[in-house]
Short mmCIF file of C-alpha atoms in Angstrom, two decimals:
data_model
loop_
_atom_site.label_atom_id
_atom_site.label_comp_id
_atom_site.label_asym_id
_atom_site.label_seq_id
_atom_site.Cartn_x
_atom_site.Cartn_y
_atom_site.Cartn_z
CA MET I 1 35.84 38.01 2.98
CA LEU I 2 37.29 35.66 0.13
CA TYR I 3 40.76 35.94 1.37
CA GLU I 4 39.18 34.01 4.48
CA LYS I 5 37.61 31.47 2.87
CA VAL I 6 40.79 30.83 0.53
CA LYS I 7 42.58 30.70 4.17
CA GLU I 8 40.40 28.06 5.46
CA ALA I 9 40.52 26.00 1.84
CA THR I 10 44.05 25.99 2.19
CA ILE I 11 44.39 24.75 5.74
CA ARG I 12 42.19 21.84 4.30
CA ALA I 13 44.21 21.31 1.59
CA LYS I 14 47.30 20.89 3.76
CA ASN I 15 45.74 18.82 6.06
CA ASN I 16 44.60 16.56 3.07
CA ASN I 17 48.21 16.70 1.78
CA PRO I 18 50.23 16.74 5.14
CA LYS I 19 53.66 16.09 3.28
CA ALA I 20 53.04 19.10 1.29
CA ASP I 21 55.70 21.29 2.27
CA PHE I 22 57.26 23.61 0.39
CA TYR I 23 60.33 26.39 0.50
CA ILE I 24 57.52 29.16 0.00
CA GLN I 25 54.90 30.08 2.82
CA LEU I 26 51.04 28.67 2.88
CA GLU I 27 50.29 32.33 3.23
CA ASP I 28 51.85 32.87 -0.78
CA PHE I 29 49.31 30.22 -1.85
CA MET I 30 46.29 32.14 -0.08
CA GLU I 31 47.48 35.24 -1.63
CA PHE I 32 47.52 33.79 -5.04
CA VAL I 33 44.38 31.68 -4.94
CA THR I 34 42.47 34.90 -3.49
CA PHE I 35 44.11 36.81 -6.81
CA HIS I 36 43.31 33.65 -9.19
CA LEU I 37 39.73 33.86 -8.09
CA ILE I 38 38.73 37.45 -8.31
CA THR I 39 40.82 37.25 -11.57
CA PHE I 40 38.64 34.46 -13.25
CA ILE I 41 35.32 36.42 -12.06
CA LYS I 42 36.76 39.40 -14.03
CA LEU I 43 37.36 37.18 -17.01
CA ARG I 44 33.83 35.22 -16.44
CA ASN I 45 31.16 37.41 -15.69
CA PRO I 46 29.03 39.78 -17.86
CA LEU I 47 29.58 43.59 -17.33
CA SER I 48 26.05 44.41 -18.22
CA SER I 49 22.94 42.81 -19.92
CA LYS I 50 24.31 43.94 -23.19
CA LYS I 51 27.20 42.02 -22.98
CA MET I 52 27.92 38.39 -23.36
CA SER I 53 30.09 37.02 -20.67
CA MET I 54 33.02 34.06 -21.48
CA ASN I 55 30.93 31.58 -19.21
CA GLN I 56 27.84 32.31 -21.51
CA TYR I 57 30.20 32.29 -24.65
CA LEU I 58 31.76 29.12 -23.92
CA GLN I 59 28.57 27.33 -23.42
CA GLN I 60 28.66 27.37 -27.21
CA ASP I 61 31.72 25.10 -27.19
CA GLU I 62 31.44 21.31 -26.97
CA ALA I 63 35.48 20.57 -26.02
CA TYR I 64 34.82 23.22 -23.05
CA LEU I 65 31.55 21.84 -21.72
CA LYS I 66 33.03 18.16 -22.18
CA SER I 67 35.94 19.27 -19.65
CA TYR I 68 34.27 21.71 -17.45
CA ASN I 69 32.81 21.11 -14.41
CA LYS I 70 34.23 23.28 -11.66
CA VAL I 71 37.25 25.56 -11.85
CA ALA I 72 39.20 22.98 -10.30
CA ILE I 73 39.91 19.57 -11.94
CA THR I 74 41.93 17.18 -10.54
CA ASP I 75 42.82 14.92 -13.47
CA GLU I 76 45.80 16.46 -15.47
CA GLU I 77 44.55 15.53 -19.11
CA GLU I 78 41.08 17.40 -18.36
CA TYR I 79 42.97 20.17 -16.61
CA LYS I 80 45.30 20.92 -19.61
CA ILE I 81 42.01 20.56 -21.82
CA PHE I 82 40.37 23.01 -19.92
CA HIS I 83 42.98 25.56 -19.92
CA ASN I 84 44.08 25.20 -23.41
CA THR I 85 40.09 25.46 -24.63
CA LEU I 86 39.89 28.69 -22.27
CA ARG I 87 43.05 30.20 -23.97
CA ASN I 88 41.47 29.36 -27.52
CA ALA I 89 38.18 30.96 -26.65
CA ASN I 90 39.95 34.07 -25.33
CA ASN I 91 41.57 34.56 -28.79
CA ARG I 92 38.55 33.69 -30.77
CA PHE I 93 36.63 36.20 -28.28
CA ASN I 94 39.16 38.89 -28.62
CA THR I 95 39.52 38.61 -32.34
CA LEU I 96 35.80 38.40 -32.68
CA ASN I 97 35.12 41.13 -30.75
CA HIS I 98 37.86 43.67 -32.23
CA LYS I 99 36.57 42.58 -35.73
CA THR I 100 33.10 43.54 -34.70
CA LYS I 101 33.91 46.93 -33.38
CA ALA I 102 36.02 47.69 -36.27
CA GLU I 103 33.38 46.72 -38.75
CA ALA I 104 30.86 48.88 -36.59
CA GLU I 105 32.83 51.80 -36.75
CA SER I 106 33.31 51.59 -40.51
CA ARG I 107 29.99 51.49 -41.06
CA LYS I 108 29.15 54.46 -38.71
CA GLN I 109 31.58 56.34 -40.87
CA ALA I 110 29.97 55.14 -44.12
CA GLU I 111 26.53 56.42 -42.88
CA ALA I 112 27.95 59.59 -41.81
CA GLU I 113 28.86 60.15 -45.36
CA LYS I 114 25.75 59.65 -46.49
CA GLY I 115 24.36 62.23 -44.50
CA SER I 116 22.68 59.91 -41.80
CA ARG I 117 23.16 60.18 -38.20
CA GLY I 118 24.92 56.87 -38.07
CA ASN I 119 23.74 56.39 -34.79
CA ARG I 120 22.77 52.75 -35.04
CA PHE I 121 26.34 51.83 -34.58
CA GLU I 122 27.60 54.29 -32.04
CA SER I 123 27.43 51.32 -29.46
CA PRO I 124 28.40 47.99 -31.03
CA ILE I 125 27.70 45.15 -28.92
CA THR I 126 30.86 44.39 -26.75
CA ILE I 127 31.78 40.99 -25.86
CA HIS I 128 33.58 41.42 -22.82
CA ASP I 129 35.33 44.83 -22.33
CA PHE I 130 37.93 43.16 -19.73
CA GLN I 131 39.30 41.21 -22.58
CA ALA I 132 38.49 43.78 -25.35
CA ASN I 133 40.12 46.87 -24.00
CA GLY I 134 43.11 45.07 -23.09
CA GLU I 135 45.96 43.97 -25.02
CA MET I 136 44.19 42.27 -27.98
CA PRO I 137 43.34 46.11 -30.17
CA ILE I 138 47.26 46.84 -29.20
CA LEU I 139 48.25 43.53 -30.77
CA MET I 140 45.82 43.70 -33.64
CA ASP I 141 47.43 47.42 -34.29
CA VAL I 142 51.05 45.83 -34.29
CA LYS I 143 49.94 42.75 -36.61
CA SER I 144 48.61 45.56 -39.28
CA THR I 145 51.77 47.38 -39.59
CA LYS I 146 55.41 46.15 -41.27
CA ASP I 147 57.63 47.73 -38.52
CA LEU I 148 60.12 46.42 -35.82
CA LEU I 149 57.20 45.48 -33.39
CA ASN I 150 55.31 43.53 -36.18
CA THR I 151 58.68 42.00 -36.83
CA VAL I 152 59.07 40.83 -32.85
CA TYR I 153 55.25 40.09 -32.76
CA GLN I 154 55.62 37.36 -35.62
CA ARG I 155 58.71 35.76 -34.09
CA ILE I 156 57.09 35.51 -30.99
CA LEU I 157 53.90 33.67 -32.60
CA LYS I 158 56.11 31.42 -34.58
CA ASN I 159 58.51 30.33 -32.03
CA ASN I 160 61.34 32.09 -33.45
CA ILE I 161 62.34 33.79 -29.99
CA HIS I 162 65.87 33.06 -30.89
CA ASN I 163 66.01 35.88 -33.47
CA ILE I 164 64.86 38.76 -31.32
CA ASN I 165 67.80 40.51 -29.50
CA PHE I 166 67.17 41.83 -26.13
CA THR I 167 66.90 45.47 -27.24
CA ASN I 168 63.90 44.61 -29.66
CA TYR I 169 62.11 42.26 -27.12
CA LYS I 170 62.27 44.92 -24.28
CA LEU I 171 60.77 47.87 -26.71
CA PHE I 172 57.78 45.11 -27.52
CA SER I 173 57.08 44.38 -23.79
CA GLU I 174 57.44 48.42 -23.10
CA HIS I 175 55.16 49.16 -26.16
CA LEU I 176 52.21 46.95 -24.99
CA ASN I 177 52.87 48.25 -21.23
CA ASP I 178 52.88 51.99 -22.69
CA SER I 179 49.76 51.42 -24.71
CA ILE I 180 47.80 49.60 -21.70
CA GLN I 181 48.48 52.98 -19.77
CA GLU I 182 46.89 54.62 -22.34
CA GLN I 183 43.56 52.74 -22.42
CA ASN I 184 40.52 53.67 -21.17
CA LEU I 185 40.76 51.03 -17.69
CA SER I 186 40.23 51.44 -14.41
CA GLU I 187 43.55 51.56 -12.49
CA GLU I 188 42.85 47.97 -10.81
CA ASP I 189 42.79 46.86 -14.54
CA LYS I 190 45.95 48.26 -15.95
CA LEU I 191 47.63 46.54 -13.00
CA LEU I 192 46.24 43.44 -14.09
CA HIS I 193 46.81 43.57 -17.43
CA HIS I 194 50.66 44.78 -16.77
CA TYR I 195 50.82 41.75 -14.56
CA LEU I 196 49.65 39.41 -17.40
CA ILE I 197 52.41 41.03 -19.81
CA GLU I 198 54.96 39.76 -17.61
CA LYS I 199 53.72 36.65 -17.15
CA HIS I 200 53.35 36.04 -20.69
CA LEU I 201 56.74 37.72 -22.04
CA LYS I 202 58.43 37.60 -18.64
CA LEU I 203 60.85 40.72 -19.61
CA HIS I 204 61.75 41.20 -15.73
CA THR I 205 62.30 37.89 -15.20
CA LEU I 206 64.34 36.90 -18.36
CA LYS I 207 66.69 39.47 -17.21
CA LYS I 208 66.76 38.05 -13.87
CA ILE I 209 67.30 34.17 -15.93
CA CYS I 210 70.00 35.98 -17.87
CA LYS I 211 71.96 37.89 -14.67
CA ASN I 212 71.98 34.25 -12.67
CA TYR I 213 73.10 32.36 -15.68
CA GLU I 214 75.97 35.10 -16.69
CA LYS I 215 77.19 34.12 -13.42
CA LEU I 216 77.20 30.47 -14.10
CA ILE I 217 78.87 31.26 -17.11
CA GLN I 218 81.73 33.40 -15.96
CA SER I 219 82.52 31.25 -12.82
CA THR I 220 85.79 29.93 -12.53
CA ASN I 221 84.62 27.13 -10.35
CA PRO I 222 86.32 24.01 -12.08
CA ILE I 223 83.74 21.84 -10.90
CA LEU I 224 80.59 23.48 -12.56
CA THR I 225 80.80 21.85 -15.93
CA GLU I 226 79.03 22.94 -19.06
CA LEU I 227 76.33 20.45 -18.35
CA GLU I 228 75.34 21.77 -15.28
CA LYS I 229 75.47 25.19 -16.20
CA ARG I 230 72.81 24.39 -18.91
CA ALA I 231 70.80 22.53 -16.47
CA ARG I 232 70.82 25.18 -14.03
CA LEU I 233 69.41 27.40 -16.49
CA GLN I 234 66.71 24.76 -17.64
CA LEU I 235 65.70 24.78 -14.05
CA MET I 236 65.56 28.39 -13.93
CA LEU I 237 62.99 28.27 -16.91
CA TYR I 238 61.22 25.72 -15.60
CA VAL I 239 60.25 28.20 -12.47
CA THR I 240 58.31 30.07 -15.00
CA SER I 241 55.86 26.92 -15.50
CA MET I 242 54.26 27.67 -12.11
CA PRO I 243 51.26 30.21 -12.07
CA MET I 244 52.61 31.96 -8.67
CA VAL I 245 54.61 34.69 -10.85
CA GLN I 246 55.37 36.64 -7.72
CA GLN I 247 57.29 33.81 -6.14
CA TRP I 248 59.37 33.07 -9.31
CA GLU I 249 62.41 35.44 -7.90
CA THR I 250 62.49 32.99 -4.77
CA TYR I 251 62.96 30.14 -6.72
CA LEU I 252 65.56 31.52 -9.47
CA ASP I 253 67.43 32.49 -6.36
CA LEU I 254 67.20 29.00 -5.11
CA VAL I 255 68.31 27.28 -8.26
CA MET I 256 71.90 28.96 -8.08
CA GLU I 257 72.20 27.40 -4.04
CA LEU I 258 71.14 24.05 -5.19
CA SER I 259 73.73 21.07 -5.30
CA PRO I 260 73.09 18.67 -8.26
CA HIS I 261 71.73 16.01 -6.28
CA GLN I 262 68.66 18.28 -5.39
CA PHE I 263 67.99 19.02 -9.05
CA ASP I 264 65.12 16.09 -9.43
CA SER I 265 63.60 16.94 -6.06
CA PHE I 266 63.22 20.78 -7.22
CA VAL I 267 61.49 19.87 -10.36
CA GLN I 268 58.87 17.95 -8.13
CA GLU I 269 58.26 20.99 -5.97
CA ILE I 270 57.78 22.93 -9.12
CA ASP I 271 55.24 20.68 -10.09
CA SER I 272 53.75 19.96 -6.56
CA ILE I 273 53.09 23.62 -6.54
CA THR I 274 50.58 23.84 -9.35
CA ASN I 275 48.89 20.44 -7.81
CA PHE I 276 48.43 21.89 -4.70
CA ILE I 277 46.94 25.24 -6.06
CA LYS I 278 44.50 22.89 -7.55
CA TRP I 279 43.69 20.91 -4.06
CA ILE I 280 42.88 24.39 -2.60
CA LEU I 281 40.33 25.10 -5.23
CA LEU I 282 38.93 21.84 -4.70
CA MET I 283 38.63 22.34 -1.31
CA TYR I 284 37.17 26.01 -2.15
CA PHE I 285 34.46 24.86 -4.13
CA GLN I 286 33.47 22.09 -1.59
CA GLU I 287 32.36 24.83 0.78
CA ASN I 288 31.41 27.90 -1.69
CA GLU I 289 29.66 27.61 -4.96
CA ASN I 290 30.49 31.44 -5.83
CA VAL I 291 33.24 33.75 -5.50
CA ASP I 292 32.21 36.62 -3.54
CA PHE I 293 34.93 39.50 -2.68
CA ASN I 294 35.09 42.89 -0.75
CA GLU I 295 37.17 46.05 -0.72
CA GLN I 296 39.46 43.94 1.55
CA ASP I 297 40.03 41.35 -0.92
CA LEU I 298 40.59 43.66 -3.57
CA ILE I 299 43.71 44.97 -1.37
CA TYR I 300 44.99 41.60 -1.61
CA PHE I 301 44.25 41.73 -5.55
CA ASN I 302 46.13 44.90 -6.14
CA ASN I 303 48.90 44.02 -3.81
CA TYR I 304 49.71 41.03 -6.07
CA VAL I 305 49.52 42.58 -9.23
CA ASN I 306 51.78 45.43 -7.80
CA GLN I 307 54.52 46.25 -10.81
CA LYS I 308 56.84 46.81 -8.26
CA ARG I 309 57.01 43.44 -7.25
CA PHE I 310 58.53 42.17 -10.42
CA GLU I 311 60.35 44.74 -11.83
CA ASN I 312 64.03 45.33 -11.38
CA ASP I 313 67.08 47.35 -12.87
CA PHE I 314 69.19 44.63 -14.35
CA VAL I 315 70.48 45.60 -18.04
CA LEU I 316 72.06 44.70 -20.79
CA ARG I 317 75.83 44.74 -20.99
CA ARG I 318 76.34 45.89 -17.44
CA ASP I 319 74.60 42.63 -15.90
CA PHE I 320 74.45 40.39 -18.71
CA SER I 321 75.77 39.94 -22.62
CA SER I 322 73.56 39.66 -25.66
CA THR I 323 74.95 36.48 -26.27
CA THR I 324 73.70 35.22 -22.88
CA PHE I 325 70.36 36.74 -23.58
CA ASN I 326 70.21 34.47 -27.16
CA SER I 327 71.51 31.63 -25.55
CA VAL I 328 68.59 31.98 -22.84
CA MET I 329 66.04 32.58 -25.57
CA ARG I 330 67.57 29.45 -27.54
CA GLU I 331 66.97 27.48 -24.55
CA ILE I 332 63.00 28.78 -24.48
CA LYS I 333 62.90 27.79 -28.18
CA GLN I 334 63.55 24.34 -27.85
CA GLY I 335 61.49 24.01 -24.83
CA ASN I 336 58.81 25.32 -26.97
CA ASP I 337 59.55 22.97 -29.78
CA MET I 338 59.61 19.96 -27.37
CA LEU I 339 56.44 20.71 -26.20
CA SER I 340 54.35 21.42 -29.43
CA GLU I 341 55.68 17.73 -30.31
CA ASP I 342 54.01 15.96 -27.73
#
């Protein structure tokens, strides 16, 4: 049901933007927007009368209220404000919930030691299970230790990622994925968390980028200058700015085939993809006030977050060197530094 409505919205968006031609198919957009809307509802809706939803919580946030009218916002600055506010609220949300549960557990133990049943604290109010039972408790545990994982985590937070080697970065990503697998979550939500970890840490994507960049470095083509090699690396990294994670690999391969005079149009296409997604959302909410989905829609959802769609077997030393990985991470750091200055 939802997929069909998204399909209709996509066609209307295309009719409103007849010049919107992409290297990928319209079906890729339909699949992604269906996934996006289901995820949004999972993050937004209350899970029971005892729980507060993200939407309810954000009603207290003036910056959010000022910028949020609908899911789709056409003004670029408002769009940035909305997503930055949502991201910051997620952080506050998770930290508060983790703290509440930890304090409740501590009080429960104190009551038990005094001979009380301690049942007043057996079910602390959970702000949102979907967020709270995912990555946040794992990261809070990592943060409380002084081991290697904590060092990697701190370097990621402080944008010192150029000081993380591939082995440790891989260890950190795998730790999060393994810990998610141990969480008391549905298989559907576990898949989503694995997907989100790849979206943010990009381990498998970075392996693919490193392999492609290694080919550029080792190339004996005299026409391929060092400046062009770095430009292609920057294009590959820019691909990961678009929200459609499952289409990243397609565009990473395309970068290797481009001629230099196509670089600017390639950047425009990546930017246009995000704008076209916003058009689809706008078309959807012009015709539909709510997001309703059925079992068939969840098949699309589960297929989109399937780990096998982004995992690969590229490995250090065989497919790329540690020096290449370090060069890629330095390029990411410089890009992050430039963004923080804006």
